[in-house]
Coordinates of C-alpha atoms in Angstrom, one line a residue:
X1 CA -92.0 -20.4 3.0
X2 CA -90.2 -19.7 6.4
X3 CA -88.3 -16.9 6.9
X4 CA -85.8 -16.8 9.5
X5 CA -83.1 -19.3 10.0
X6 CA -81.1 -19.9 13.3
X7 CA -77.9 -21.2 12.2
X8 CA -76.0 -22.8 15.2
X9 CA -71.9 -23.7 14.8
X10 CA -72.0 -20.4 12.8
X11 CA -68.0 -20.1 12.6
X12 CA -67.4 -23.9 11.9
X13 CA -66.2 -24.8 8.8
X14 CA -69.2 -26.1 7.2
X15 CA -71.1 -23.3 7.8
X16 CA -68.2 -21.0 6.2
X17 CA -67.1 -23.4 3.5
X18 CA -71.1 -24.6 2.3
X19 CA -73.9 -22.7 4.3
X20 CA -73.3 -19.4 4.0
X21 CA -71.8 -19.5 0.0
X22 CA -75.3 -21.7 -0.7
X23 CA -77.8 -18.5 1.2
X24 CA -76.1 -16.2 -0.5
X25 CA -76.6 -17.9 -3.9
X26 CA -80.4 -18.2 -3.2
X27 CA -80.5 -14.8 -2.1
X28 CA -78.6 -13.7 -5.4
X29 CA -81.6 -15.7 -7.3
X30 CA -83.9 -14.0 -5.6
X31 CA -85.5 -17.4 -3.7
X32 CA -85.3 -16.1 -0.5
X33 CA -88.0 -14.3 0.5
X34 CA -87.8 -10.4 0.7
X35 CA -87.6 -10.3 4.6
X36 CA -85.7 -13.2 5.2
X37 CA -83.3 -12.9 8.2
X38 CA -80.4 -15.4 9.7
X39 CA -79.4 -15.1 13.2
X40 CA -75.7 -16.8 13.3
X41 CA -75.3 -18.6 16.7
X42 CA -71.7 -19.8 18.0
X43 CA -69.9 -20.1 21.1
X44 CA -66.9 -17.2 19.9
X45 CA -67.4 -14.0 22.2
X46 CA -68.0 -11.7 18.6
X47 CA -70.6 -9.1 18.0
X48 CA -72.7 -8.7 15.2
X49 CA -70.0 -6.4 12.8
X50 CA -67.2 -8.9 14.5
X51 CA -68.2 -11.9 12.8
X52 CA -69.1 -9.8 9.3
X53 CA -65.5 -8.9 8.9
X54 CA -64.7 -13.1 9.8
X55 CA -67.7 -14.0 7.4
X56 CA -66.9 -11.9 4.3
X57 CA -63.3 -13.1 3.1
X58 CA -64.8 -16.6 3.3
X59 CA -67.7 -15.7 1.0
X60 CA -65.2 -14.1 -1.4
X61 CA -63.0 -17.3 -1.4
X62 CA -66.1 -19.6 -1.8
X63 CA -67.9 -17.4 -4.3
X64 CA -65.6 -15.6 -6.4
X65 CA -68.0 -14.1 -9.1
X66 CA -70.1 -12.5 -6.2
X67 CA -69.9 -8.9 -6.3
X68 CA -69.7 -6.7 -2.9
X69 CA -73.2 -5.7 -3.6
X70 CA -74.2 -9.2 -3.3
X71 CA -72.3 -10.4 -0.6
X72 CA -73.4 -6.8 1.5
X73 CA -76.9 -7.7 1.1
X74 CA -76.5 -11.0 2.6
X75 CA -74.7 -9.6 6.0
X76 CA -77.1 -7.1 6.2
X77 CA -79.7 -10.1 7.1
X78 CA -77.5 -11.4 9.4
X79 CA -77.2 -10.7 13.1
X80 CA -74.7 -12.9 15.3
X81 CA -75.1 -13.9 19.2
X82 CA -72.5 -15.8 21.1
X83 CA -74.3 -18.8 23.0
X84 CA -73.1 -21.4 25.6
X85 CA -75.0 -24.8 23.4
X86 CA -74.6 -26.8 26.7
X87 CA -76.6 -24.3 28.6
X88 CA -80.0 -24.5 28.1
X89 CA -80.9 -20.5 29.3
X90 CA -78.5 -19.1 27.1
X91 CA -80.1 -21.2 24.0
X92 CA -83.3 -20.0 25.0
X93 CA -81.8 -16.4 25.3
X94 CA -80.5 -16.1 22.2
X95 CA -83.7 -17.2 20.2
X96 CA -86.8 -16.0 22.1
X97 CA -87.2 -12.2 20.5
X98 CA -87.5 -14.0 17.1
X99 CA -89.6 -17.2 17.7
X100 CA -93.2 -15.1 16.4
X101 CA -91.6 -15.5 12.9
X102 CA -91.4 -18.9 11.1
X103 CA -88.3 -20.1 12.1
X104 CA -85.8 -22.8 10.9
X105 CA -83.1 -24.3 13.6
X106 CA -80.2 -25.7 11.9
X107 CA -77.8 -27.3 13.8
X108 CA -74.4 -27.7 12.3
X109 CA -73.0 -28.7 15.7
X110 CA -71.8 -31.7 16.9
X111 CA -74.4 -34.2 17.8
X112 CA -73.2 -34.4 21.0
X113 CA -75.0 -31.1 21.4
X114 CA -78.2 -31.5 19.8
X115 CA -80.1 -32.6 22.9
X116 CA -79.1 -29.5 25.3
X117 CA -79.5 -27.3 22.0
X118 CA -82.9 -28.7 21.2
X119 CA -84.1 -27.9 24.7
X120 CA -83.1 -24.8 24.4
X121 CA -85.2 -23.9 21.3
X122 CA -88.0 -25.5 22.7
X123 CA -87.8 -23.2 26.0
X124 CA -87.6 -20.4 23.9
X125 CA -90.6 -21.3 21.7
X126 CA -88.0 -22.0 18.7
X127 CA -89.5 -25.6 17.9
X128 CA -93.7 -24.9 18.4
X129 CA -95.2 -25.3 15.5
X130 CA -94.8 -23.8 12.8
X131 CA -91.3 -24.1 13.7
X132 CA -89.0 -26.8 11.6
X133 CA -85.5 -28.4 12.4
X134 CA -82.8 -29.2 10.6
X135 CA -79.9 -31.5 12.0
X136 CA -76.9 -32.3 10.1
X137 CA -75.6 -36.2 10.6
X138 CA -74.2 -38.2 11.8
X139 CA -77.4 -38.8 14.5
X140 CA -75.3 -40.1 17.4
X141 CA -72.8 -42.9 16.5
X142 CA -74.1 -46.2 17.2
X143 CA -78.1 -47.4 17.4
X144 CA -78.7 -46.4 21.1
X145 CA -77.4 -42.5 21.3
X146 CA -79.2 -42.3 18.2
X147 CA -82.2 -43.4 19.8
X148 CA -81.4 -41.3 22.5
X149 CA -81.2 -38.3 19.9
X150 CA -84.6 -39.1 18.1
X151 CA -86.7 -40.0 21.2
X152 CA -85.6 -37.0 22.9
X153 CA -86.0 -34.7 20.7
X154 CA -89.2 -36.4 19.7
X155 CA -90.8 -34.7 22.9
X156 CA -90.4 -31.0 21.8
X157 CA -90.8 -31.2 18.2
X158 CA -93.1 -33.8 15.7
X159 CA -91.1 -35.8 13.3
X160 CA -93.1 -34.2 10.0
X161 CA -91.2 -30.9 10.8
X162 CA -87.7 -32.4 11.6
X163 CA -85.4 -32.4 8.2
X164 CA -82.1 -34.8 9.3
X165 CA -79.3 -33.5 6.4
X166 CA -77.0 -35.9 4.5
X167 CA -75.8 -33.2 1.9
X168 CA -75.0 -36.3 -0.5
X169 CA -79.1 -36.2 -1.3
X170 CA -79.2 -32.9 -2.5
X171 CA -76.9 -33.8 -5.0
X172 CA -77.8 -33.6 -8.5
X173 CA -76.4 -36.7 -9.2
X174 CA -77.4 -38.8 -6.8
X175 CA -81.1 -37.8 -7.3
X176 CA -80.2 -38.7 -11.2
X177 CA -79.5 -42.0 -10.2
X178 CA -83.3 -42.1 -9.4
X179 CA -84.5 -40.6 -12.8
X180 CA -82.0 -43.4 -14.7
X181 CA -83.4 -46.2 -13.0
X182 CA -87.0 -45.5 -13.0
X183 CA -87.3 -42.9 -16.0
X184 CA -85.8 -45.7 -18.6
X185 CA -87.0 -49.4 -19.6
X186 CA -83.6 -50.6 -20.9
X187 CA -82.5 -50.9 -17.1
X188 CA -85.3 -51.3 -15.4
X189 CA -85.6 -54.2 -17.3
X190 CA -82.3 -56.0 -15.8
X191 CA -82.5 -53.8 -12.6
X192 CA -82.7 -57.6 -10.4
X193 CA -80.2 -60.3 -9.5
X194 CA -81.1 -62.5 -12.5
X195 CA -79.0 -60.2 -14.7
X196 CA -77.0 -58.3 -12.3
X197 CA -73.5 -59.9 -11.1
X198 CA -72.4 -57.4 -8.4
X199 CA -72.7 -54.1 -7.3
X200 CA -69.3 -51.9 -6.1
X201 CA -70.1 -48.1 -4.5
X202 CA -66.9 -46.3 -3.7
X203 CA -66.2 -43.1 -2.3
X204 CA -62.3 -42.0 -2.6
X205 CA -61.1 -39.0 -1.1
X206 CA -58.0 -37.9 -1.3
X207 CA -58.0 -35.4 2.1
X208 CA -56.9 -36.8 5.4
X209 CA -58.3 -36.5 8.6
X210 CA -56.8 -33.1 8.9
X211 CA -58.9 -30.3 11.1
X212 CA -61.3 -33.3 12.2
X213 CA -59.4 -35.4 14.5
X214 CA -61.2 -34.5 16.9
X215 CA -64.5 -36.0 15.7
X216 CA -62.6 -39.0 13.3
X217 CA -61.0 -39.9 16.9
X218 CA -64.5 -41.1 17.8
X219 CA -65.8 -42.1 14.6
X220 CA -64.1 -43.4 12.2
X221 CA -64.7 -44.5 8.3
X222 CA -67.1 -46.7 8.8
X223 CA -69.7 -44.3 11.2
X224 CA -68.4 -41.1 9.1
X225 CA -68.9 -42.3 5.2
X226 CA -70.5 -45.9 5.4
X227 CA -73.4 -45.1 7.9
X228 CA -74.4 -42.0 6.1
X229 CA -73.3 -41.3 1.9
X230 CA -72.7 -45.1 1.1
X231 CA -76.0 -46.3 2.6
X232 CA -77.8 -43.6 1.1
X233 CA -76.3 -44.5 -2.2
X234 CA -77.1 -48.1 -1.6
X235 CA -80.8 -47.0 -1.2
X236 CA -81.0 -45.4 -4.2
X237 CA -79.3 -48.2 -6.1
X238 CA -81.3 -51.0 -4.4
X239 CA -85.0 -50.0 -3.5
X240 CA -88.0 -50.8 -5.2
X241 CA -89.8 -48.5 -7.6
X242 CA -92.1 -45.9 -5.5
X243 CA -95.4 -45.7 -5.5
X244 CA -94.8 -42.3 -6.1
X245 CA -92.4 -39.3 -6.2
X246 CA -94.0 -38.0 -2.7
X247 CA -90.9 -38.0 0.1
X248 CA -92.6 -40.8 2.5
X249 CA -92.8 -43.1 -0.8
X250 CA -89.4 -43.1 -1.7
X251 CA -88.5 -42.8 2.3
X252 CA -90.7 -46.1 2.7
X253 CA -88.4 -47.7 -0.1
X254 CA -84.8 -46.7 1.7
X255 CA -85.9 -47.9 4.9
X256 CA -87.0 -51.7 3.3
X257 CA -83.6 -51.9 1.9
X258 CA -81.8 -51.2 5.1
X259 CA -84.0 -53.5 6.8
X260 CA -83.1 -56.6 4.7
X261 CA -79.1 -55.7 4.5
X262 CA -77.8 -59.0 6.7
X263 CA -76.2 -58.5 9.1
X264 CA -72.4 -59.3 9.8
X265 CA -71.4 -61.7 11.7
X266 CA -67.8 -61.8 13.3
X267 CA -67.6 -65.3 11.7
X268 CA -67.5 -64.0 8.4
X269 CA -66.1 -60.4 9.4
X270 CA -62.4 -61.4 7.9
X271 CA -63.6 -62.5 4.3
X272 CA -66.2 -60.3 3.8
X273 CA -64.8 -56.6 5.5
X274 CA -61.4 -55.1 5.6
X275 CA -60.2 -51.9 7.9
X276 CA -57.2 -49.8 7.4
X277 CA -55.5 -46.9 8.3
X278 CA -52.8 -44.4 6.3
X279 CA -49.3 -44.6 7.0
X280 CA -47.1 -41.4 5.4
X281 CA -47.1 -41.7 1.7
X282 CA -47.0 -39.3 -1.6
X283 CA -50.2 -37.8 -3.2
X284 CA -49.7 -35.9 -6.5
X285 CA -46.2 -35.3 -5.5
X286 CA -46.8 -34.1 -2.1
X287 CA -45.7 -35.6 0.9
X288 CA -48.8 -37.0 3.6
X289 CA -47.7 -37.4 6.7
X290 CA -49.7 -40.7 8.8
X291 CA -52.5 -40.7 10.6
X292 CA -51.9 -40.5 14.5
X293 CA -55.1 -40.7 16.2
X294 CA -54.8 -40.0 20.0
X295 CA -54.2 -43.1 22.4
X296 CA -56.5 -45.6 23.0
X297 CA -58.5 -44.7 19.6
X298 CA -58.5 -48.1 17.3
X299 CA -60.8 -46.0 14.4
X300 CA -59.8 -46.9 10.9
X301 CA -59.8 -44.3 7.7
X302 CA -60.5 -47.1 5.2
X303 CA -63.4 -49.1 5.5
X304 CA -64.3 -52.2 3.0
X305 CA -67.5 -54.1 3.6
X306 CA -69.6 -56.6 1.4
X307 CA -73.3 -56.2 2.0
X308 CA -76.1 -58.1 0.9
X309 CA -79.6 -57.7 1.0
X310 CA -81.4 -60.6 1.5
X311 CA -85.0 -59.9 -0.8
X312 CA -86.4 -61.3 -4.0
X313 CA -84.8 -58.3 -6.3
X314 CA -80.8 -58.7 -4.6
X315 CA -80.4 -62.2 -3.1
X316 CA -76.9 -63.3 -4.0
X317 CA -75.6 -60.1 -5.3
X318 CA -72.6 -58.9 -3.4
X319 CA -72.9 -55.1 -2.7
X320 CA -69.1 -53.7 -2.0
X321 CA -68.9 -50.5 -0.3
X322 CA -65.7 -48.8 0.0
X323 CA -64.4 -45.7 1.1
X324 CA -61.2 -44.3 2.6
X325 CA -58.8 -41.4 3.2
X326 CA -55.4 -40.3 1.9
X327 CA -56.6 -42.4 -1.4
X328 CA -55.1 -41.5 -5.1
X329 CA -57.8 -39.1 -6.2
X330 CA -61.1 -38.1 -4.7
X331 CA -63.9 -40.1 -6.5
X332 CA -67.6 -41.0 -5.9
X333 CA -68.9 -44.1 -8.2
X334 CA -71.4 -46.8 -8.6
X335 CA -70.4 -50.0 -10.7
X336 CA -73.0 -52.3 -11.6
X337 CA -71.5 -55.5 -13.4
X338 CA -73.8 -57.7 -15.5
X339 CA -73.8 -61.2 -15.4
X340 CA -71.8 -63.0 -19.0
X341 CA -74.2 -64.3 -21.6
X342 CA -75.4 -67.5 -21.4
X343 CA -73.7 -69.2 -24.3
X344 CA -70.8 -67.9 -25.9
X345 CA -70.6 -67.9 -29.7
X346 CA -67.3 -66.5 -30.4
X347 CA -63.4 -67.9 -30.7
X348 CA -61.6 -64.9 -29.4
X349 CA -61.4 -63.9 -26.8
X350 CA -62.2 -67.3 -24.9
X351 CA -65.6 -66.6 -22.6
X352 CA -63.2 -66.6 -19.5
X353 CA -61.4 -63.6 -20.6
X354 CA -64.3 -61.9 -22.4
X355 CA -64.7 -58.1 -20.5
X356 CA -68.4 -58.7 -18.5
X357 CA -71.3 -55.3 -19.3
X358 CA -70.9 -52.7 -16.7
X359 CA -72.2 -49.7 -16.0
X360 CA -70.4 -46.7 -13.8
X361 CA -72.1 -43.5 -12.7
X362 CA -69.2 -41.5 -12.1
X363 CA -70.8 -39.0 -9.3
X364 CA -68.1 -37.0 -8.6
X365 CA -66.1 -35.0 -9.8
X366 CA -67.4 -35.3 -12.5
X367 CA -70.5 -36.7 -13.7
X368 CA -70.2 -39.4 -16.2
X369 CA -72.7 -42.4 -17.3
X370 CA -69.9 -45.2 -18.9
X371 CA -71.7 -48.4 -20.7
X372 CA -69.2 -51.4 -21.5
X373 CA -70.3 -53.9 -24.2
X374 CA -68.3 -56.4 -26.1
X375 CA -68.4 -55.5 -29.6
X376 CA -66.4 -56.7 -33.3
X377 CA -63.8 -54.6 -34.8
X378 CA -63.4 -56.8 -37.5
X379 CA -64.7 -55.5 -41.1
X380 CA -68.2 -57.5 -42.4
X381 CA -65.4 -59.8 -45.1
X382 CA -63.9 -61.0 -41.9
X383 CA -66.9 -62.2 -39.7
X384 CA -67.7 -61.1 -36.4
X385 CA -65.6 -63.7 -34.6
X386 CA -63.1 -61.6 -32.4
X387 CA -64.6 -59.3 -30.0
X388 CA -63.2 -56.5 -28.5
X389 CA -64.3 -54.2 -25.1
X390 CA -66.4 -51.0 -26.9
X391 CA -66.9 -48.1 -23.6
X392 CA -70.0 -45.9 -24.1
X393 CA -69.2 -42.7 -22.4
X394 CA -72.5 -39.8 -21.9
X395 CA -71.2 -36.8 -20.8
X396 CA -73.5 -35.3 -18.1
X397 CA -73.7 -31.5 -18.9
X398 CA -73.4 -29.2 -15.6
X399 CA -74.3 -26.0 -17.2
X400 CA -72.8 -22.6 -15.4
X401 CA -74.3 -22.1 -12.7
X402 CA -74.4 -25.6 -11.0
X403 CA -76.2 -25.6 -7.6
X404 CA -74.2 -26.8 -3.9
X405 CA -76.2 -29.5 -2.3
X406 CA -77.1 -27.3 0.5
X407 CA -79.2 -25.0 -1.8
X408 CA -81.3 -27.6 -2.8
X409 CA -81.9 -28.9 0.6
X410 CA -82.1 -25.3 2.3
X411 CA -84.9 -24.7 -0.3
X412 CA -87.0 -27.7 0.4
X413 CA -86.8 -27.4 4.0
X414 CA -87.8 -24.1 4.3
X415 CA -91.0 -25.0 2.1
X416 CA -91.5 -28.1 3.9
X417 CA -90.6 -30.5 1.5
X418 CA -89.4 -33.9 3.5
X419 CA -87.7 -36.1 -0.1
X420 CA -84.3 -35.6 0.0
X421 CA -84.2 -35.8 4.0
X422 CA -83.7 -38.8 6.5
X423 CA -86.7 -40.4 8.8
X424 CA -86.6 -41.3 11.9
X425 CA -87.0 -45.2 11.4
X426 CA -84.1 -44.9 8.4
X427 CA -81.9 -43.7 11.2
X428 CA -82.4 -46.5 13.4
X429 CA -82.4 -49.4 10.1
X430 CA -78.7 -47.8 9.7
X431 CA -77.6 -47.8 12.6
X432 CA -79.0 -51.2 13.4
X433 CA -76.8 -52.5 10.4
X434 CA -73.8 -50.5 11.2
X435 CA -73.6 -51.7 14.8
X436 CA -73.3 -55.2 13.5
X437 CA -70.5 -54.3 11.1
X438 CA -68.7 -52.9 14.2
X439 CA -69.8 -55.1 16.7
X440 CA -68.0 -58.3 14.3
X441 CA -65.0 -56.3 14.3
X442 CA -64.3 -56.1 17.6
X443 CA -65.5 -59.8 18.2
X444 CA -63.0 -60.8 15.5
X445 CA -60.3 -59.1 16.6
X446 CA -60.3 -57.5 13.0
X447 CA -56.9 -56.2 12.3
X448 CA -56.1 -52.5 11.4
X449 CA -54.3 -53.0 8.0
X450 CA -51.4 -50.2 7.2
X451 CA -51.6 -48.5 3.7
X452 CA -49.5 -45.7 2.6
X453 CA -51.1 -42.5 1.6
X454 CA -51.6 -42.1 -2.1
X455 CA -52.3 -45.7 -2.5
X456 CA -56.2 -47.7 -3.0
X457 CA -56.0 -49.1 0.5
X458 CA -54.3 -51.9 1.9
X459 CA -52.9 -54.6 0.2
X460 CA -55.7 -56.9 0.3
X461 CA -58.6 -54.4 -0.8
X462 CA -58.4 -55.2 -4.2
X463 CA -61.5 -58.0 -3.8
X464 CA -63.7 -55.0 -2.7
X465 CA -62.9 -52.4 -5.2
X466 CA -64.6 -51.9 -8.3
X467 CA -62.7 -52.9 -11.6
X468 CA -59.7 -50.6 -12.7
X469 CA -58.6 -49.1 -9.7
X470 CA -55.6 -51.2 -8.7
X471 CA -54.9 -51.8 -5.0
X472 CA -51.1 -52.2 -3.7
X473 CA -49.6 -56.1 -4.8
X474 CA -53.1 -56.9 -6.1
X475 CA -53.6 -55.6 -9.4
X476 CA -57.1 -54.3 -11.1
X477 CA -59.8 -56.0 -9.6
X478 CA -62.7 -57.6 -10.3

């Protein structure tokens, strides 16, 4: 297990908010080993005790049940060096009196700065094997600065010890969705387009751009959510069984899903994507103000697009992923609607209104499995003639001491372990995909729709959102 982790964008948010509360958890379960050190790397002029005074509150407020004792015992491990990420020498600087220990780089920096970073390391003997990487996405933001990224970077460090982050993987949830589809017959069995009717992944949060306008400026729903979480989703809904549980297995798996997503053409853009952005609205009572991205930026903070993936297990099943900002409640869900029966036996209600199978895994915030049959209400003296909608809800227990993504995927990159991280070739078949999404937008001329805050997205998003969440003048869709 490595034992030394350079954490670059050490006073960001995410490092705050997620990396540091998830190494002080391991270190509190004793799965760190004994002499493991962090060296915190930011461009801030602090010294060491400088940046424990900044850290500590923000552990407190993360981890309220820590004690001092704990959180002590983290900042003793950590030292803190101001570096100039552009600068090459000063990388270099900063790392070389640590490089003879098995290192980790993690780069919670824009990727903007990965390649002057990474050269940095590598003249400072941070990336020579043993050495490992960790970068935290987006890679780039279209197919050829992620090439860039990947290619160059290629020529310091070898792909098998480069981990690329989406934290959405080292959720326990999303990994369940692999267990529920390969650990059980009953859906394996209909897992295919013959039974299968559609396919809706949404991810709803109720935040606005706020603190990140910076980056959204540039980027966008559709490169921020859709390239990284709702593809990854898509994966795990879509790909074939693995040979195996091994990472390049299931990694082989992803990547043949992404490859056979069709692309969109700017024909089609219109009826089968929709873009928005929030206007000021009302969430939970509060007041949102609007979105006002700086001039000359055209991003959207809703995104709808209808995907389909043109193989033997998914031709002719529509995949809808949404996601958007300023939405009515922060939700994460995968609705998979069955196809009717074949011949319809009963007089009420007539086969048109009957409600189709589905089944939701509710992902967050809370996890849920929901099954929806059609079942009689009607006692045995009165036949089974009128059917009613019967929802099967299982409770997903979370237990106490429920893990943060980033412990999970600190873990397995520090012992090597590649499965819940991106390859270099699933990079590119994202990207590839993505750029064509984009590329029909702007050849369509595809409008930016106005939706107030607090409501599901413009008016005519209700065709890409899964059934009972009602967008404005639409209703619940199907």
């Amino acid at each position: 297990m490595h034992d030394t982790l350079f954490l670059f964008g050490a006073t960001g948010d995410l490092a705050q908010r997620y990396l540091f509360p998830s190494l002080l958890r391991l270190l509190g379960d004793g799965l760190l080993p004994e002499d493991f050190r962090i060296r915190a790397l930011a461009l801030s002029g602090h010294d060491t005790e400088a940046f424990h005074d900044i850290l500590r509150p923000r552990l407190q407020q993360a981890m309220p049940m820590a004690t001092q004792e704990d959180i002590g015992a983290l900042l003793r491990r950590i030292d803190y060096r101001s570096v100039d990420l552009r600068d090459v020498d000063s990388v270099a600087a900063a790392v070389s009196d640590l490089v003879h220990r098995k290192c980790v780089s993690y780069l919670a920096i824009p990727p903007g700065l990965y390649i002057s970073t990474c050269e940095g390391l590598a003249k400072g003997g941070a990336l020579a094997a043993p050495a490992r990487l960790m970068l935290e996405k987006p890679i780039g933001s279209d197919s050829e600065s992620a090439e860039e990224i990947i290619s160059t970077i290629g020529q310091w460090i070898d792909e098998d010890r480069v981990f690329r982050l989406d934290h959405y993987l080292g959720k326990a949830a999303v990994q369940n969705l692999i267990a529920l589809r390969f650990g059980n017959t009953l859906l394996e069995a209909v897992w295919n387009r013959n039974y299968i009717e559609s396919v809706h992944i949404l991810v709803a949060e109720s935040e606005g751009v706020d603190g990140r306008d910076a980056y959204y400026a540039r980027s966008g729903a559709l490169r921020d959510m859709v390239q990284s979480h709702i593809l990854q989703l898509l994966c795990m809904v879509a790909m074939e069984p693995p040979a195996s549980l091994e990472a390049d297995r299931i990694r082989d798996e992803k990547v043949k899903v992404l490859r056979a997503l069709r692309p969109l053409d700017a024909k089609h853009a219109a009826r089968d994507s929709i873009r928005g952005r929030y206007t000021a609205g009302t969430i939970n009572g509060q007041p949102a103000q609007a979105y006002q991205p700086p001039e000359g930026s055209d991003v959207e903070t809703f995104a709808g697009v209808t995907a389909h993936i043109d193989n033997w297990r998914w031709s002719g099943v529509p995949f809808h992923l949404v996601t958007g900002k300023r939405l009515p409640e922060r939700t994460t869900r995968v609705v998979v609607t069955l196809k009717p029966v074949t011949h319809w036996l009963f007089e009420r209600p007539q086969r048109a209104q009957a409600a189709p199978n589905r089944l939701v895994f509710q992902l967050q915030p809370q996890e849920n499995i929901e099954l929806g049959l059609m079942s009689s209400l009607a006692g045995p003296e009165w036949g089974a003639l009128e059917l009613h909608p019967l929802e099967l809800e299982l409770s997903v227990p979370t237990g106490l001491h429920r893990r943060i993504a980033y412990e999970r995927l600190f873990l397995d990159a520090f012992n090597g372990n590649h499965t819940l991280f991106v390859r270099d070739d699933e990079v590119r078949a994202a990207w590839a995909w993505i750029d064509s999404v984009a590329d029909a937008w702007k050849d369509a001329k595809l409008p930016l729709e106005p939706y107030p805050a607090g409501q599901w997205g413009p008016a005519n998003a209700g065709e890409f959102l899964p059934q009972g969440v009602d967008a404005p003048d639409s209703g619940a869709s199907a």
